Amino acid sequence: MKIIIATILPLSLFAASFNAPMQKYIDELKVQAKNSDSSFVDFSVKRGEKIFTSVHVGKRGKKISCASCHSLNLKANGKNIHTNKVLKPLAPSVNSARLTVVKDTKKWLRRNFKDVYVRAGTAKEKGDVLYFINSK
Amino acid sequence: MKNIVLGAILTVSVSFASGVKPVDNQLYKKECASCHFGFQPGLLPARSWVKLMNNLENHFGDDASLDKNDKKLLVDYLVKNSSDRAMNYKRSRKITSSIFGNSTPIRITKTPYFIRKHDELRVGMVKQKEVGSISNCIACHTTANKGIYSERAINIPNYGRWE
């Protein structure tokens, strides 16, 4: 029995789980998403990928996507295109600090949706993109 | 006697420091230096920091908004360590005294002292991918993160030392 638990535990860690506070935040987003669309079931990695990679005319009036700074390879370093500052990888599999603190996660979602989409993200969009990042 | 001399030397070095006071605030490092080089508070006067921090939703084109409490803590840190309150540091003193009293620049790069010190740069030195922007201090000032901007510590990518 112990062996089974020992094998399940590491698997669950790798299979895109969130820590307890982050899971609570995800659950809050789910309630919000369900409230605005009754057919909503769960967030989607695939939709999140589109949110992350699609190009928009951003806050500066120029074409930009999340990947412009974070790179299409989330396991690699990114680079802020305006300041040249190196950004640590977004993928939790190589940067375990990512998506662990709700306050920081909310802050970056707020800022970066404004920069790329020139508006706040919806609950559904936020959940989708968090699923996508967490799958990396 | 030795102690007196040593004490005197220490006092002098504390009173008149070269460069600018290094960043010594973890929140500042986390919140400000995650997107750009961590500019030392002693590179702008207090009134500039206050003005800049009151418009974080539109921070040089990007959204850098913070929650209320973090913003307050950072304004306090920036003001306490601003150039006009760190006049014992050479760079802070020179920046402060170069700015007209009726102006409130929010870009370090627009202060008269900064402009004067960078007026011999050629465009290619900045507009290359290793540097990118004149605000990327650490790209050429190899000791910028220690608050030291001396000519000896300059190394411009693909151009070399400043001599």
PDB file of C-alpha atoms in Angstrom:
ATOM      1  CA  MET A   1       0.000   0.000   0.000  1.00  0.00           C
ATOM      2  CA  LYS A   2       2.789   2.363   0.905  1.00  0.00           C
ATOM      3  CA  ILE A   3       4.364   1.690  -2.460  1.00  0.00           C
ATOM      4  CA  ILE A   4       1.211   2.766  -4.259  1.00  0.00           C
ATOM      5  CA  ILE A   5       1.062   6.030  -2.344  1.00  0.00           C
ATOM      6  CA  ALA A   6       4.725   6.604  -3.037  1.00  0.00           C
ATOM      7  CA  THR A   7       4.152   6.247  -6.770  1.00  0.00           C
ATOM      8  CA  ILE A   8       0.952   8.276  -6.894  1.00  0.00           C
ATOM      9  CA  LEU A   9       2.405  11.206  -4.998  1.00  0.00           C
ATOM     10  CA  PRO A  10       5.257  12.029  -7.360  1.00  0.00           C
ATOM     11  CA  LEU A  11       2.959  11.538 -10.354  1.00  0.00           C
ATOM     12  CA  SER A  12       0.437  13.967  -8.969  1.00  0.00           C
ATOM     13  CA  LEU A  13       3.209  16.503  -8.460  1.00  0.00           C
ATOM     14  CA  PHE A  14       4.286  16.326 -12.065  1.00  0.00           C
ATOM     15  CA  ALA A  15       0.794  16.238 -13.512  1.00  0.00           C
ATOM     16  CA  ALA A  16       0.113  19.967 -13.347  1.00  0.00           C
ATOM     17  CA  SER A  17      -1.184  20.229  -9.825  1.00  0.00           C
ATOM     18  CA  PHE A  18      -1.303  23.474  -7.896  1.00  0.00           C
ATOM     19  CA  ASN A  19      -0.431  24.060  -4.264  1.00  0.00           C
ATOM     20  CA  ALA A  20      -3.384  24.543  -1.908  1.00  0.00           C
ATOM     21  CA  PRO A  21      -3.658  28.367  -2.049  1.00  0.00           C
ATOM     22  CA  MET A  22      -3.269  28.346  -5.826  1.00  0.00           C
ATOM     23  CA  GLN A  23      -5.889  25.598  -6.161  1.00  0.00           C
ATOM     24  CA  LYS A  24      -8.243  27.726  -4.084  1.00  0.00           C
ATOM     25  CA  TYR A  25      -7.644  30.627  -6.481  1.00  0.00           C
ATOM     26  CA  ILE A  26      -8.246  28.330  -9.475  1.00  0.00           C
ATOM     27  CA  ASP A  27     -11.505  27.191  -7.862  1.00  0.00           C
ATOM     28  CA  GLU A  28     -12.569  30.818  -7.396  1.00  0.00           C
ATOM     29  CA  LEU A  29     -11.863  31.477 -11.059  1.00  0.00           C
ATOM     30  CA  LYS A  30     -13.929  28.405 -11.953  1.00  0.00           C
ATOM     31  CA  VAL A  31     -16.924  29.751 -10.028  1.00  0.00           C
ATOM     32  CA  GLN A  32     -16.587  33.096 -11.808  1.00  0.00           C
ATOM     33  CA  ALA A  33     -16.223  31.424 -15.197  1.00  0.00           C
ATOM     34  CA  LYS A  34     -19.281  29.283 -14.536  1.00  0.00           C
ATOM     35  CA  ASN A  35     -21.248  32.348 -13.468  1.00  0.00           C
ATOM     36  CA  SER A  36     -20.649  34.114 -16.757  1.00  0.00           C
ATOM     37  CA  ASP A  37     -21.099  30.980 -18.884  1.00  0.00           C
ATOM     38  CA  SER A  38     -23.242  28.134 -17.553  1.00  0.00           C
ATOM     39  CA  SER A  39     -21.811  25.700 -20.122  1.00  0.00           C
ATOM     40  CA  PHE A  40     -18.300  26.142 -18.668  1.00  0.00           C
ATOM     41  CA  VAL A  41     -16.815  22.873 -17.390  1.00  0.00           C
ATOM     42  CA  ASP A  42     -13.096  23.331 -16.804  1.00  0.00           C
ATOM     43  CA  PHE A  43     -10.128  25.369 -17.968  1.00  0.00           C
ATOM     44  CA  SER A  44      -8.228  24.217 -21.022  1.00  0.00           C
ATOM     45  CA  VAL A  45      -4.510  23.984 -21.709  1.00  0.00           C
ATOM     46  CA  LYS A  46      -5.232  24.308 -25.401  1.00  0.00           C
ATOM     47  CA  ARG A  47      -7.237  27.517 -25.065  1.00  0.00           C
ATOM     48  CA  GLY A  48      -4.551  28.787 -22.703  1.00  0.00           C
ATOM     49  CA  GLU A  49      -1.866  28.177 -25.304  1.00  0.00           C
ATOM     50  CA  LYS A  50      -3.791  30.311 -27.771  1.00  0.00           C
ATOM     51  CA  ILE A  51      -4.105  33.099 -25.219  1.00  0.00           C
ATOM     52  CA  PHE A  52      -0.365  32.926 -24.593  1.00  0.00           C
ATOM     53  CA  THR A  53       0.808  32.786 -28.201  1.00  0.00           C
ATOM     54  CA  SER A  54      -1.739  34.903 -30.099  1.00  0.00           C
ATOM     55  CA  VAL A  55      -0.571  38.330 -31.231  1.00  0.00           C
ATOM     56  CA  HIS A  56      -2.452  41.510 -30.324  1.00  0.00           C
ATOM     57  CA  VAL A  57      -1.959  45.246 -30.650  1.00  0.00           C
ATOM     58  CA  GLY A  58      -0.812  45.908 -27.103  1.00  0.00           C
ATOM     59  CA  LYS A  59      -0.783  48.841 -24.719  1.00  0.00           C
ATOM     60  CA  ARG A  60       2.044  50.516 -26.630  1.00  0.00           C
ATOM     61  CA  GLY A  61       0.123  50.303 -29.921  1.00  0.00           C
ATOM     62  CA  LYS A  62       2.452  47.647 -31.276  1.00  0.00           C
ATOM     63  CA  LYS A  63       1.943  43.958 -31.978  1.00  0.00           C
ATOM     64  CA  ILE A  64       2.812  41.812 -28.999  1.00  0.00           C
ATOM     65  CA  SER A  65       2.043  38.434 -27.407  1.00  0.00           C
ATOM     66  CA  CYS A  66       2.894  36.914 -24.047  1.00  0.00           C
ATOM     67  CA  ALA A  67       5.582  34.964 -25.870  1.00  0.00           C
ATOM     68  CA  SER A  68       7.242  38.180 -27.090  1.00  0.00           C
ATOM     69  CA  CYS A  69       8.945  38.435 -23.709  1.00  0.00           C
ATOM     70  CA  HIS A  70       8.457  34.974 -22.214  1.00  0.00           C
ATOM     71  CA  SER A  71       9.480  33.109 -25.408  1.00  0.00           C
ATOM     72  CA  LEU A  72       7.567  30.267 -27.041  1.00  0.00           C
ATOM     73  CA  ASN A  73       9.698  27.848 -25.066  1.00  0.00           C
ATOM     74  CA  LEU A  74       8.461  28.328 -21.520  1.00  0.00           C
ATOM     75  CA  LYS A  75      11.277  26.196 -20.180  1.00  0.00           C
ATOM     76  CA  ALA A  76      13.855  28.680 -21.437  1.00  0.00           C
ATOM     77  CA  ASN A  77      14.682  32.158 -20.193  1.00  0.00           C
ATOM     78  CA  GLY A  78      12.715  34.991 -21.664  1.00  0.00           C
ATOM     79  CA  LYS A  79      13.749  38.582 -22.233  1.00  0.00           C
ATOM     80  CA  ASN A  80      11.783  41.771 -21.654  1.00  0.00           C
ATOM     81  CA  ILE A  81      11.725  43.231 -25.167  1.00  0.00           C
ATOM     82  CA  HIS A  82      11.756  46.805 -23.892  1.00  0.00           C
ATOM     83  CA  THR A  83      14.473  46.605 -21.236  1.00  0.00           C
ATOM     84  CA  ASN A  84      16.536  43.545 -22.252  1.00  0.00           C
ATOM     85  CA  LYS A  85      16.103  42.170 -18.720  1.00  0.00           C
ATOM     86  CA  VAL A  86      16.383  38.386 -18.662  1.00  0.00           C
ATOM     87  CA  LEU A  87      13.227  36.713 -17.347  1.00  0.00           C
ATOM     88  CA  LYS A  88      13.461  33.370 -15.590  1.00  0.00           C
ATOM     89  CA  PRO A  89      11.526  30.519 -17.210  1.00  0.00           C
ATOM     90  CA  LEU A  90       7.761  30.447 -16.676  1.00  0.00           C
ATOM     91  CA  ALA A  91       7.478  26.649 -16.709  1.00  0.00           C
ATOM     92  CA  PRO A  92       7.039  25.327 -13.156  1.00  0.00           C
ATOM     93  CA  SER A  93       8.877  22.149 -14.205  1.00  0.00           C
ATOM     94  CA  VAL A  94      12.122  24.095 -14.470  1.00  0.00           C
ATOM     95  CA  ASN A  95      11.324  27.059 -12.203  1.00  0.00           C
ATOM     96  CA  SER A  96       9.516  25.737  -9.147  1.00  0.00           C
ATOM     97  CA  ALA A  97       8.761  29.225  -7.809  1.00  0.00           C
ATOM     98  CA  ARG A  98       6.280  29.893 -10.637  1.00  0.00           C
ATOM     99  CA  LEU A  99       2.557  29.776  -9.912  1.00  0.00           C
ATOM    100  CA  THR A 100       3.075  29.197  -6.199  1.00  0.00           C
ATOM    101  CA  VAL A 101       2.025  32.577  -4.740  1.00  0.00           C
ATOM    102  CA  VAL A 102      -1.512  33.772  -5.433  1.00  0.00           C
ATOM    103  CA  LYS A 103      -0.713  37.442  -4.874  1.00  0.00           C
ATOM    104  CA  ASP A 104       2.125  37.402  -7.411  1.00  0.00           C
ATOM    105  CA  THR A 105       0.113  35.383  -9.895  1.00  0.00           C
ATOM    106  CA  LYS A 106      -2.787  37.846  -9.727  1.00  0.00           C
ATOM    107  CA  LYS A 107      -0.397  40.764 -10.112  1.00  0.00           C
ATOM    108  CA  TRP A 108       1.224  39.411 -13.257  1.00  0.00           C
ATOM    109  CA  LEU A 109      -2.105  38.399 -14.812  1.00  0.00           C
ATOM    110  CA  ARG A 110      -3.429  41.915 -14.154  1.00  0.00           C
ATOM    111  CA  ARG A 111      -0.371  43.663 -15.568  1.00  0.00           C
ATOM    112  CA  ASN A 112       0.288  41.409 -18.511  1.00  0.00           C
ATOM    113  CA  PHE A 113      -3.292  41.204 -19.791  1.00  0.00           C
ATOM    114  CA  LYS A 114      -3.246  45.014 -19.798  1.00  0.00           C
ATOM    115  CA  ASP A 115       0.041  45.108 -21.682  1.00  0.00           C
ATOM    116  CA  VAL A 116      -0.910  42.538 -24.313  1.00  0.00           C
ATOM    117  CA  TYR A 117      -4.731  42.656 -24.498  1.00  0.00           C
ATOM    118  CA  VAL A 118      -5.226  46.256 -23.281  1.00  0.00           C
ATOM    119  CA  ARG A 119      -7.924  45.027 -20.899  1.00  0.00           C
ATOM    120  CA  ALA A 120      -8.281  42.783 -17.877  1.00  0.00           C
ATOM    121  CA  GLY A 121      -8.442  39.061 -18.538  1.00  0.00           C
ATOM    122  CA  THR A 122     -11.699  37.221 -17.878  1.00  0.00           C
ATOM    123  CA  ALA A 123     -11.805  34.493 -15.247  1.00  0.00           C
ATOM    124  CA  LYS A 124     -11.942  31.902 -18.026  1.00  0.00           C
ATOM    125  CA  GLU A 125      -8.932  33.359 -19.813  1.00  0.00           C
ATOM    126  CA  LYS A 126      -6.923  33.564 -16.609  1.00  0.00           C
ATOM    127  CA  GLY A 127      -7.671  29.961 -15.697  1.00  0.00           C
ATOM    128  CA  ASP A 128      -6.914  28.768 -19.219  1.00  0.00           C
ATOM    129  CA  VAL A 129      -3.541  30.479 -19.371  1.00  0.00           C
ATOM    130  CA  LEU A 130      -2.637  29.264 -15.863  1.00  0.00           C
ATOM    131  CA  TYR A 131      -3.460  25.688 -16.928  1.00  0.00           C
ATOM    132  CA  PHE A 132      -1.276  26.147 -19.992  1.00  0.00           C
ATOM    133  CA  ILE A 133       1.696  27.504 -18.034  1.00  0.00           C
ATOM    134  CA  ASN A 134       1.285  24.844 -15.384  1.00  0.00           C
ATOM    135  CA  SER A 135       1.366  22.115 -18.045  1.00  0.00           C
ATOM    136  CA  LYS A 136       4.941  23.096 -18.918  1.00  0.00           C
TER     137      LYS A 136
ATOM    138  CA  MET B   1      46.728  57.071  17.405  1.00  0.00           C
ATOM    139  CA  LYS B   2      46.211  54.361  14.846  1.00  0.00           C
ATOM    140  CA  ASN B   3      42.611  54.109  15.919  1.00  0.00           C
ATOM    141  CA  ILE B   4      42.065  57.830  15.579  1.00  0.00           C
ATOM    142  CA  VAL B   5      43.488  57.827  12.075  1.00  0.00           C
ATOM    143  CA  LEU B   6      41.450  54.797  11.095  1.00  0.00           C
ATOM    144  CA  GLY B   7      38.361  56.382  12.588  1.00  0.00           C
ATOM    145  CA  ALA B   8      38.980  59.553  10.642  1.00  0.00           C
ATOM    146  CA  ILE B   9      39.414  57.627   7.393  1.00  0.00           C
ATOM    147  CA  LEU B  10      36.196  55.694   8.010  1.00  0.00           C
ATOM    148  CA  THR B  11      34.281  58.869   8.767  1.00  0.00           C
ATOM    149  CA  VAL B  12      35.518  60.491   5.579  1.00  0.00           C
ATOM    150  CA  SER B  13      34.633  57.471   3.459  1.00  0.00           C
ATOM    151  CA  VAL B  14      31.127  57.400   4.938  1.00  0.00           C
ATOM    152  CA  SER B  15      30.601  61.130   4.511  1.00  0.00           C
ATOM    153  CA  PHE B  16      31.742  61.320   0.900  1.00  0.00           C
ATOM    154  CA  ALA B  17      30.970  58.113  -0.901  1.00  0.00           C
ATOM    155  CA  SER B  18      31.605  57.626  -4.576  1.00  0.00           C
ATOM    156  CA  GLY B  19      28.916  56.262  -6.833  1.00  0.00           C
ATOM    157  CA  VAL B  20      25.423  55.791  -5.512  1.00  0.00           C
ATOM    158  CA  LYS B  21      24.069  53.778  -2.610  1.00  0.00           C
ATOM    159  CA  PRO B  22      23.374  50.186  -3.714  1.00  0.00           C
ATOM    160  CA  VAL B  23      19.828  48.835  -3.600  1.00  0.00           C
ATOM    161  CA  ASP B  24      19.238  47.270  -0.174  1.00  0.00           C
ATOM    162  CA  ASN B  25      15.548  46.463  -0.197  1.00  0.00           C
ATOM    163  CA  GLN B  26      14.206  43.018  -1.072  1.00  0.00           C
ATOM    164  CA  LEU B  27      10.733  44.252  -2.009  1.00  0.00           C
ATOM    165  CA  TYR B  28      12.272  46.765  -4.404  1.00  0.00           C
ATOM    166  CA  LYS B  29      14.406  44.073  -5.986  1.00  0.00           C
ATOM    167  CA  LYS B  30      11.412  41.798  -6.383  1.00  0.00           C
ATOM    168  CA  GLU B  31       8.849  44.306  -7.597  1.00  0.00           C
ATOM    169  CA  CYS B  32      10.945  46.698  -9.649  1.00  0.00           C
ATOM    170  CA  ALA B  33      13.980  44.782 -10.793  1.00  0.00           C
ATOM    171  CA  SER B  34      12.051  41.857 -12.235  1.00  0.00           C
ATOM    172  CA  CYS B  35      11.292  43.845 -15.403  1.00  0.00           C
ATOM    173  CA  HIS B  36      14.285  46.154 -15.655  1.00  0.00           C
ATOM    174  CA  PHE B  37      17.651  46.919 -14.138  1.00  0.00           C
ATOM    175  CA  GLY B  38      17.227  47.833 -10.476  1.00  0.00           C
ATOM    176  CA  PHE B  39      17.935  51.548 -10.645  1.00  0.00           C
ATOM    177  CA  GLN B  40      19.227  52.847  -7.328  1.00  0.00           C
ATOM    178  CA  PRO B  41      16.838  55.268  -5.574  1.00  0.00           C
ATOM    179  CA  GLY B  42      19.751  57.732  -5.401  1.00  0.00           C
ATOM    180  CA  LEU B  43      19.518  58.277  -9.154  1.00  0.00           C
ATOM    181  CA  LEU B  44      16.440  60.546  -8.938  1.00  0.00           C
ATOM    182  CA  PRO B  45      15.186  63.128  -6.432  1.00  0.00           C
ATOM    183  CA  ALA B  46      12.268  62.345  -4.132  1.00  0.00           C
ATOM    184  CA  ARG B  47       9.737  64.404  -6.110  1.00  0.00           C
ATOM    185  CA  SER B  48      10.546  62.360  -9.223  1.00  0.00           C
ATOM    186  CA  TRP B  49       9.973  59.041  -7.482  1.00  0.00           C
ATOM    187  CA  VAL B  50       6.662  60.242  -6.047  1.00  0.00           C
ATOM    188  CA  LYS B  51       5.483  61.349  -9.490  1.00  0.00           C
ATOM    189  CA  LEU B  52       6.597  58.103 -11.133  1.00  0.00           C
ATOM    190  CA  MET B  53       5.045  55.906  -8.465  1.00  0.00           C
ATOM    191  CA  ASN B  54       1.698  57.686  -8.845  1.00  0.00           C
ATOM    192  CA  ASN B  55       1.353  56.438 -12.409  1.00  0.00           C
ATOM    193  CA  LEU B  56       2.395  52.784 -12.276  1.00  0.00           C
ATOM    194  CA  GLU B  57      -0.603  51.761 -14.392  1.00  0.00           C
ATOM    195  CA  ASN B  58       1.159  53.484 -17.262  1.00  0.00           C
ATOM    196  CA  HIS B  59       4.820  52.964 -16.451  1.00  0.00           C
ATOM    197  CA  PHE B  60       6.745  54.033 -19.556  1.00  0.00           C
ATOM    198  CA  GLY B  61       4.144  52.233 -21.655  1.00  0.00           C
ATOM    199  CA  ASP B  62       3.636  49.172 -19.489  1.00  0.00           C
ATOM    200  CA  ASP B  63       1.347  48.271 -16.610  1.00  0.00           C
ATOM    201  CA  ALA B  64       3.451  47.984 -13.460  1.00  0.00           C
ATOM    202  CA  SER B  65       0.612  48.402 -10.978  1.00  0.00           C
ATOM    203  CA  LEU B  66       1.099  47.252  -7.396  1.00  0.00           C
ATOM    204  CA  ASP B  67      -1.183  46.685  -4.459  1.00  0.00           C
ATOM    205  CA  LYS B  68      -1.589  49.661  -2.139  1.00  0.00           C
ATOM    206  CA  ASN B  69       0.581  48.428   0.695  1.00  0.00           C
ATOM    207  CA  ASP B  70       3.532  47.378  -1.487  1.00  0.00           C
ATOM    208  CA  LYS B  71       3.359  50.681  -3.311  1.00  0.00           C
ATOM    209  CA  LYS B  72       3.469  52.615  -0.053  1.00  0.00           C
ATOM    210  CA  LEU B  73       6.454  50.625   1.221  1.00  0.00           C
ATOM    211  CA  LEU B  74       8.299  51.242  -2.033  1.00  0.00           C
ATOM    212  CA  VAL B  75       7.545  54.958  -2.135  1.00  0.00           C
ATOM    213  CA  ASP B  76       8.876  55.207   1.419  1.00  0.00           C
ATOM    214  CA  TYR B  77      12.064  53.391   0.438  1.00  0.00           C
ATOM    215  CA  LEU B  78      12.561  55.443  -2.727  1.00  0.00           C
ATOM    216  CA  VAL B  79      11.972  58.773  -1.002  1.00  0.00           C
ATOM    217  CA  LYS B  80      14.199  57.965   1.972  1.00  0.00           C
ATOM    218  CA  ASN B  81      17.039  57.001  -0.350  1.00  0.00           C
ATOM    219  CA  SER B  82      16.399  59.511  -3.125  1.00  0.00           C
ATOM    220  CA  SER B  83      19.238  61.484  -4.665  1.00  0.00           C
ATOM    221  CA  ASP B  84      18.396  64.688  -2.787  1.00  0.00           C
ATOM    222  CA  ARG B  85      18.604  62.790   0.499  1.00  0.00           C
ATOM    223  CA  ALA B  86      21.834  61.013  -0.389  1.00  0.00           C
ATOM    224  CA  MET B  87      23.969  64.019  -1.217  1.00  0.00           C
ATOM    225  CA  ASN B  88      27.025  62.384   0.326  1.00  0.00           C
ATOM    226  CA  TYR B  89      27.123  60.049  -2.672  1.00  0.00           C
ATOM    227  CA  LYS B  90      28.872  61.627  -5.616  1.00  0.00           C
ATOM    228  CA  ARG B  91      26.458  60.553  -8.354  1.00  0.00           C
ATOM    229  CA  SER B  92      23.384  61.417  -6.303  1.00  0.00           C
ATOM    230  CA  ARG B  93      24.793  64.858  -5.581  1.00  0.00           C
ATOM    231  CA  LYS B  94      25.651  65.521  -9.221  1.00  0.00           C
ATOM    232  CA  ILE B  95      22.289  64.323 -10.508  1.00  0.00           C
ATOM    233  CA  THR B  96      20.394  66.360  -7.920  1.00  0.00           C
ATOM    234  CA  SER B  97      22.270  69.558  -8.573  1.00  0.00           C
ATOM    235  CA  SER B  98      21.940  69.191 -12.346  1.00  0.00           C
ATOM    236  CA  ILE B  99      18.135  69.208 -12.235  1.00  0.00           C
ATOM    237  CA  PHE B 100      16.328  72.555 -12.288  1.00  0.00           C
ATOM    238  CA  GLY B 101      14.226  73.083  -9.185  1.00  0.00           C
ATOM    239  CA  ASN B 102      11.042  73.527 -11.181  1.00  0.00           C
ATOM    240  CA  SER B 103      11.386  70.305 -13.148  1.00  0.00           C
ATOM    241  CA  THR B 104      10.506  66.767 -12.099  1.00  0.00           C
ATOM    242  CA  PRO B 105      12.070  64.302 -14.527  1.00  0.00           C
ATOM    243  CA  ILE B 106      10.782  60.750 -14.213  1.00  0.00           C
ATOM    244  CA  ARG B 107      13.436  59.306 -16.490  1.00  0.00           C
ATOM    245  CA  ILE B 108      16.954  59.061 -15.073  1.00  0.00           C
ATOM    246  CA  THR B 109      18.103  59.286 -18.680  1.00  0.00           C
ATOM    247  CA  LYS B 110      16.548  62.760 -19.021  1.00  0.00           C
ATOM    248  CA  THR B 111      18.438  64.334 -16.137  1.00  0.00           C
ATOM    249  CA  PRO B 112      21.004  66.890 -17.335  1.00  0.00           C
ATOM    250  CA  TYR B 113      23.854  65.080 -15.577  1.00  0.00           C
ATOM    251  CA  PHE B 114      22.989  61.762 -17.222  1.00  0.00           C
ATOM    252  CA  ILE B 115      22.681  63.381 -20.660  1.00  0.00           C
ATOM    253  CA  ARG B 116      26.007  65.154 -20.263  1.00  0.00           C
ATOM    254  CA  LYS B 117      27.768  61.959 -19.196  1.00  0.00           C
ATOM    255  CA  HIS B 118      26.433  59.980 -22.175  1.00  0.00           C
ATOM    256  CA  ASP B 119      26.734  62.563 -24.946  1.00  0.00           C
ATOM    257  CA  GLU B 120      29.751  60.922 -26.550  1.00  0.00           C
ATOM    258  CA  LEU B 121      28.011  57.605 -27.126  1.00  0.00           C
ATOM    259  CA  ARG B 122      27.458  56.546 -30.698  1.00  0.00           C
ATOM    260  CA  VAL B 123      24.001  55.272 -31.688  1.00  0.00           C
ATOM    261  CA  GLY B 124      25.287  51.796 -32.529  1.00  0.00           C
ATOM    262  CA  MET B 125      26.556  51.306 -29.011  1.00  0.00           C
ATOM    263  CA  VAL B 126      23.048  51.483 -27.585  1.00  0.00           C
ATOM    264  CA  LYS B 127      21.000  50.196 -30.511  1.00  0.00           C
ATOM    265  CA  GLN B 128      22.532  46.747 -30.541  1.00  0.00           C
ATOM    266  CA  LYS B 129      20.866  43.675 -29.165  1.00  0.00           C
ATOM    267  CA  GLU B 130      23.263  43.288 -26.236  1.00  0.00           C
ATOM    268  CA  VAL B 131      22.268  46.713 -24.911  1.00  0.00           C
ATOM    269  CA  GLY B 132      18.912  47.612 -26.454  1.00  0.00           C
ATOM    270  CA  SER B 133      18.206  50.729 -24.444  1.00  0.00           C
ATOM    271  CA  ILE B 134      20.127  53.576 -22.831  1.00  0.00           C
ATOM    272  CA  SER B 135      18.322  52.636 -19.608  1.00  0.00           C
ATOM    273  CA  ASN B 136      19.975  49.204 -19.496  1.00  0.00           C
ATOM    274  CA  CYS B 137      22.794  50.375 -17.202  1.00  0.00           C
ATOM    275  CA  ILE B 138      24.268  46.978 -16.440  1.00  0.00           C
ATOM    276  CA  ALA B 139      24.863  46.214 -20.130  1.00  0.00           C
ATOM    277  CA  CYS B 140      27.900  48.535 -20.140  1.00  0.00           C
ATOM    278  CA  HIS B 141      28.445  49.587 -16.530  1.00  0.00           C
ATOM    279  CA  THR B 142      29.716  46.256 -15.258  1.00  0.00           C
ATOM    280  CA  THR B 143      29.447  47.277 -11.606  1.00  0.00           C
ATOM    281  CA  ALA B 144      26.134  49.139 -11.880  1.00  0.00           C
ATOM    282  CA  ASN B 145      24.415  46.749  -9.492  1.00  0.00           C
ATOM    283  CA  LYS B 146      26.898  47.846  -6.824  1.00  0.00           C
ATOM    284  CA  GLY B 147      26.102  51.485  -7.480  1.00  0.00           C
ATOM    285  CA  ILE B 148      29.492  52.073  -9.110  1.00  0.00           C
ATOM    286  CA  TYR B 149      29.376  53.839 -12.475  1.00  0.00           C
ATOM    287  CA  SER B 150      33.023  54.773 -12.823  1.00  0.00           C
ATOM    288  CA  GLU B 151      34.596  54.979 -16.280  1.00  0.00           C
ATOM    289  CA  ARG B 152      37.035  52.226 -15.355  1.00  0.00           C
ATOM    290  CA  ALA B 153      34.167  49.776 -14.987  1.00  0.00           C
ATOM    291  CA  ILE B 154      32.633  50.471 -18.405  1.00  0.00           C
ATOM    292  CA  ASN B 155      32.717  47.722 -21.001  1.00  0.00           C
ATOM    293  CA  ILE B 156      30.472  48.330 -23.997  1.00  0.00           C
ATOM    294  CA  PRO B 157      29.539  45.088 -25.780  1.00  0.00           C
ATOM    295  CA  ASN B 158      31.281  44.847 -29.173  1.00  0.00           C
ATOM    296  CA  TYR B 159      33.073  48.154 -28.509  1.00  0.00           C
ATOM    297  CA  GLY B 160      35.064  47.461 -25.376  1.00  0.00           C
ATOM    298  CA  ARG B 161      36.310  49.634 -22.594  1.00  0.00           C
ATOM    299  CA  TRP B 162      35.701  53.372 -22.419  1.00  0.00           C
ATOM    300  CA  GLU B 163      39.099  54.995 -22.682  1.00  0.00           C
TER     301      GLU B 163
END
